[in-house]
XYZ file of C-alpha atoms in Angstrom:
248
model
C 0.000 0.000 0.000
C 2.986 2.473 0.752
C 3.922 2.066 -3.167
C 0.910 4.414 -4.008
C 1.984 7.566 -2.129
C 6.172 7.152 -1.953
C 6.204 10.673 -4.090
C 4.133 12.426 -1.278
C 4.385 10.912 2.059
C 7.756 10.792 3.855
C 6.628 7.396 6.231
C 5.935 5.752 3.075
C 9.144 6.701 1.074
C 11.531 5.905 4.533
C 9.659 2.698 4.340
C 10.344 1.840 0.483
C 14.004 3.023 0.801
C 14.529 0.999 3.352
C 13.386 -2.549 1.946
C 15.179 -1.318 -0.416
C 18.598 -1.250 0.866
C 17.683 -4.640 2.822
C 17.058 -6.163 -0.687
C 20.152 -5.094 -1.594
C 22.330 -5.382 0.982
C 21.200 -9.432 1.100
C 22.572 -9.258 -2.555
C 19.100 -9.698 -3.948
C 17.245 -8.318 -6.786
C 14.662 -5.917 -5.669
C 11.513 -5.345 -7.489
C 8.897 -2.852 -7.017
C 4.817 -3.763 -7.935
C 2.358 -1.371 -8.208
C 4.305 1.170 -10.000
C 1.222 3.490 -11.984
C 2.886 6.360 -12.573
C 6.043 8.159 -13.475
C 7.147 9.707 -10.343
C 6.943 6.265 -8.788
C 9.010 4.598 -10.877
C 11.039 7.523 -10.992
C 11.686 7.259 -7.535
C 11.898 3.705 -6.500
C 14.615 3.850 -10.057
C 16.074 6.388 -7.668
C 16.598 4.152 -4.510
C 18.170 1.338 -6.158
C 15.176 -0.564 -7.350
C 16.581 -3.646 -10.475
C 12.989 -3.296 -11.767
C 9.446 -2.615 -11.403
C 5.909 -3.665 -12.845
C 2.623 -2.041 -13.289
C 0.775 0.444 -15.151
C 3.857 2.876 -15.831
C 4.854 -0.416 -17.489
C 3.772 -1.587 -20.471
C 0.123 -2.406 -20.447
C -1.420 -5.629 -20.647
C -2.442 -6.995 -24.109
C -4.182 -10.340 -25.413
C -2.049 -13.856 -25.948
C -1.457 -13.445 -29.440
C 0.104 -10.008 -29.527
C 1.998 -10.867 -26.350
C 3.251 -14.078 -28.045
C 4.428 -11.993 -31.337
C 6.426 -9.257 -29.123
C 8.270 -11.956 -27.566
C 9.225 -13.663 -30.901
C 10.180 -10.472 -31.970
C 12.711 -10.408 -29.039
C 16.351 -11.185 -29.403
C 17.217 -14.374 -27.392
C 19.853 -13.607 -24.787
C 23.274 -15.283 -24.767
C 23.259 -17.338 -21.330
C 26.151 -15.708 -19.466
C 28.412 -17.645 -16.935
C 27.310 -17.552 -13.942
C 30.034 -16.131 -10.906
C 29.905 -16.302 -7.492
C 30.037 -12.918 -5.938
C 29.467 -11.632 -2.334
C 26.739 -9.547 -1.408
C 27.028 -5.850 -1.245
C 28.178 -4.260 1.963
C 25.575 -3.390 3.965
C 24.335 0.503 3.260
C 24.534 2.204 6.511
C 23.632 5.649 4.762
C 20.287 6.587 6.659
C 17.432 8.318 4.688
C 16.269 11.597 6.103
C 12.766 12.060 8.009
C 11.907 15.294 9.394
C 12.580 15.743 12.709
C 9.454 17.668 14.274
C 9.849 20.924 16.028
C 8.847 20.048 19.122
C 10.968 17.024 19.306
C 14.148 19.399 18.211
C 13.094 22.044 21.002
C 13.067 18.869 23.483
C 16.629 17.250 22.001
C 18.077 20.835 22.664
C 16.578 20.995 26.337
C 17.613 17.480 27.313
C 21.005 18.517 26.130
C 21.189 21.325 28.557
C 22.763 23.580 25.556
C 24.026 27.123 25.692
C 26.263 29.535 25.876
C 29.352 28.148 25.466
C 28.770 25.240 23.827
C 29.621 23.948 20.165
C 27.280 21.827 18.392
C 27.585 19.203 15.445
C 24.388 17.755 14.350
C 25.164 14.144 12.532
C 23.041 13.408 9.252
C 21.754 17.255 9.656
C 19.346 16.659 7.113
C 17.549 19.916 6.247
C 19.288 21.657 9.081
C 16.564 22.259 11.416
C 18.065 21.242 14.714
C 21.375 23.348 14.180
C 19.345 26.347 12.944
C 16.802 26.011 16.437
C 20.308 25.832 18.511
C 21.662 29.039 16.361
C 17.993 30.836 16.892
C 17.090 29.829 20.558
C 20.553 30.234 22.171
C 23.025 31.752 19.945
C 25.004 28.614 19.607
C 27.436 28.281 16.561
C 26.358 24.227 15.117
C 27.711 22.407 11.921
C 25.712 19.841 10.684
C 26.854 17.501 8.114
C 25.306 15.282 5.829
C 26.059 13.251 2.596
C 23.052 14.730 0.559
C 24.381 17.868 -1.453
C 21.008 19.130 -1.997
C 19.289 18.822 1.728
C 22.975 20.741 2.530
C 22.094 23.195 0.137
C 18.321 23.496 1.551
C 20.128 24.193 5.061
C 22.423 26.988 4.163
C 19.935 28.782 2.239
C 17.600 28.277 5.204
C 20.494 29.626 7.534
C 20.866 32.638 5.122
C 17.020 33.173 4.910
C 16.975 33.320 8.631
C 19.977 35.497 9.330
C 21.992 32.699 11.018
C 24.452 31.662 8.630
C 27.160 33.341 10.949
C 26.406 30.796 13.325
C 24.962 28.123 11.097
C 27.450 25.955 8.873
C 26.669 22.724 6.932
C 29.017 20.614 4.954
C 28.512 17.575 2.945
C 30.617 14.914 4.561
C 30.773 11.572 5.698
C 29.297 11.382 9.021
C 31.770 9.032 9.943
C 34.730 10.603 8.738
C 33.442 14.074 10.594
C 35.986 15.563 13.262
C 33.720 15.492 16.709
C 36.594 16.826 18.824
C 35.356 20.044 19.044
C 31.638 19.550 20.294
C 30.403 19.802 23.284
C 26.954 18.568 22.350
C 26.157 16.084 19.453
C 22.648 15.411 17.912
C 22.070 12.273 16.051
C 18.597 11.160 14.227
C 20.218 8.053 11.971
C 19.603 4.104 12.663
C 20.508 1.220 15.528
C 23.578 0.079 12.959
C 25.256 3.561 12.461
C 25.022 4.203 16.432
C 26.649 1.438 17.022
C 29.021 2.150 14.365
C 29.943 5.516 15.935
C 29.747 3.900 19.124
C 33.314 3.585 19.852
C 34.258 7.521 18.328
C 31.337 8.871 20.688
C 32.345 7.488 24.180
C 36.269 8.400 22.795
C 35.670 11.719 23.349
C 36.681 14.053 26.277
C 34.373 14.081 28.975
C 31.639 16.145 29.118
C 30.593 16.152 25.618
C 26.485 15.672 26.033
C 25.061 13.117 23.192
C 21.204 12.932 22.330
C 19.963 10.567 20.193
C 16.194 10.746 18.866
C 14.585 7.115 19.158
C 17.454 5.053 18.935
C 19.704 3.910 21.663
C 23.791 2.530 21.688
C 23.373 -1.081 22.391
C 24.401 -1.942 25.609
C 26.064 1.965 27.152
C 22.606 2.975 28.720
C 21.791 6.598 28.484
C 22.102 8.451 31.561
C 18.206 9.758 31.025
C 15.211 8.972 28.725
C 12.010 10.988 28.258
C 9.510 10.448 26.024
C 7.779 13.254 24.269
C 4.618 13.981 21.842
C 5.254 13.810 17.882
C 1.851 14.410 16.754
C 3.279 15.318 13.169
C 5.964 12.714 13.630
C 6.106 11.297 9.656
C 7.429 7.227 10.461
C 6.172 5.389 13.143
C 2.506 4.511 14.239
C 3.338 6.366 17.543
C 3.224 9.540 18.029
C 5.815 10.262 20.130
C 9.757 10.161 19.983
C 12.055 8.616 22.496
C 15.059 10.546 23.627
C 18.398 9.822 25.237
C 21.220 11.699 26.306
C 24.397 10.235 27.187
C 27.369 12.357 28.752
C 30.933 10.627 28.261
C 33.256 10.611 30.810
């Protein structure tokens, strides 16, 4: 059912992305049904899809014209077949909005203000280190490996006056130098937490860490609240679970 509205709704895309990259990173072909128009198959062509079928497709059509367009088909050499290994697994995760009352919250739990340095992690359209540049003056850099959601942020940042204090880059958020933060905001998935796992409790003490619904395996947070996402655009509830960590 999420096929039908993947070029509207941002649950329904997250979801198709992501069975995507599963597909994929199990080193199968992936195959998307339903496709009826051209900004579906546009998109799922986008996120990796091998093929699709549906009304975007050619249309259905009796047995005898059917069995002339296949005679009129060249016959494909058979190829020999090679063992490969599966792709590695895509730890890249989509964006979804973060809502604004969640990014108030993340920026509350963290304690933040003057003083303090922020890096966002998978920034996305910027929102969380343009509330930290509005609400308290904090200078944030949030990085991301989309050029154009980096290029939505700074022109948001300029829009709002806050590019002094506002800076996005498009990097690797693994490759990204934390040593300067004092807080760090992540929105990704379980795999790349536990990924940057080991560069997170590496840094100097003190640096606060908030993660929005997903946790770090087994180093507990030192607090968890849970707040209201009534907007909230994955998830069937409405509300977001937040940790903070502090290292040290």
């Amino acid at each position: 059912a999420f096929v039908a509205k993947v070029a509207q709704e941002d649950g329904d895309a997250v979801i198709a992305r992501t069975m995507v990259r599963l597909g994929r990173s199990l080193g199968l072909r992936v195959l998307a049904e339903g496709i009826e128009h051209d900004a579906q198959r546009a998109f799922f062509s986008a996120a990796g899809c091998h093929g699709g079928q549906g009304w975007a497709f050619p249309p259905a059509m009796p047995a005898q014209t059917l069995a002339q367009w296949w005679a009129g088909r060249s016959t494909p050499q058979p190829q020999p077949q090679t063992r490969s290994e599966p792709p590695p697994l895509d730890l890249d995760p989509p964006f979804v909005r973060t809502p604004t009352g969640v990014v108030d919250a993340m920026l509350d739990l963290a304690g933040i203000g003057p003083g303090d340095r922020l890096i966002d992690l998978g920034s996305g359209d910027g929102r969380i280190v343009l509330a930290a540049a509005r609400r308290f003056g904090v200078p944030g850099l949030g990085v991301d490996i989309d050029p154009s959601l980096v290029e939505r942020a700074r022109a948001a940042a300029r829009t709002q006056g806050l590019a002094h204090l506002a800076r996005f880059e498009v990097q690797d958020l693994y490759e990204t130098d934390l040593s300067q933060a004092s807080v760090i905001t992540l929105y990704l998935l379980p795999d790349v937490n536990l990924k940057l796992r080991p560069r997170l409790q590496a840094l100097r003490p003190g640096v606060r860490i908030v993660s929005h619904d997903w946790d770090m395996g087994d180093w507990p947070p030192q607090r968890t609240i849970v707040v209201p996402a009534p907007d909230k655009p994955v998830g069937r509830e409405r509300t977001s679970r937040l940790m903070l960590w502090v290292t040290g």
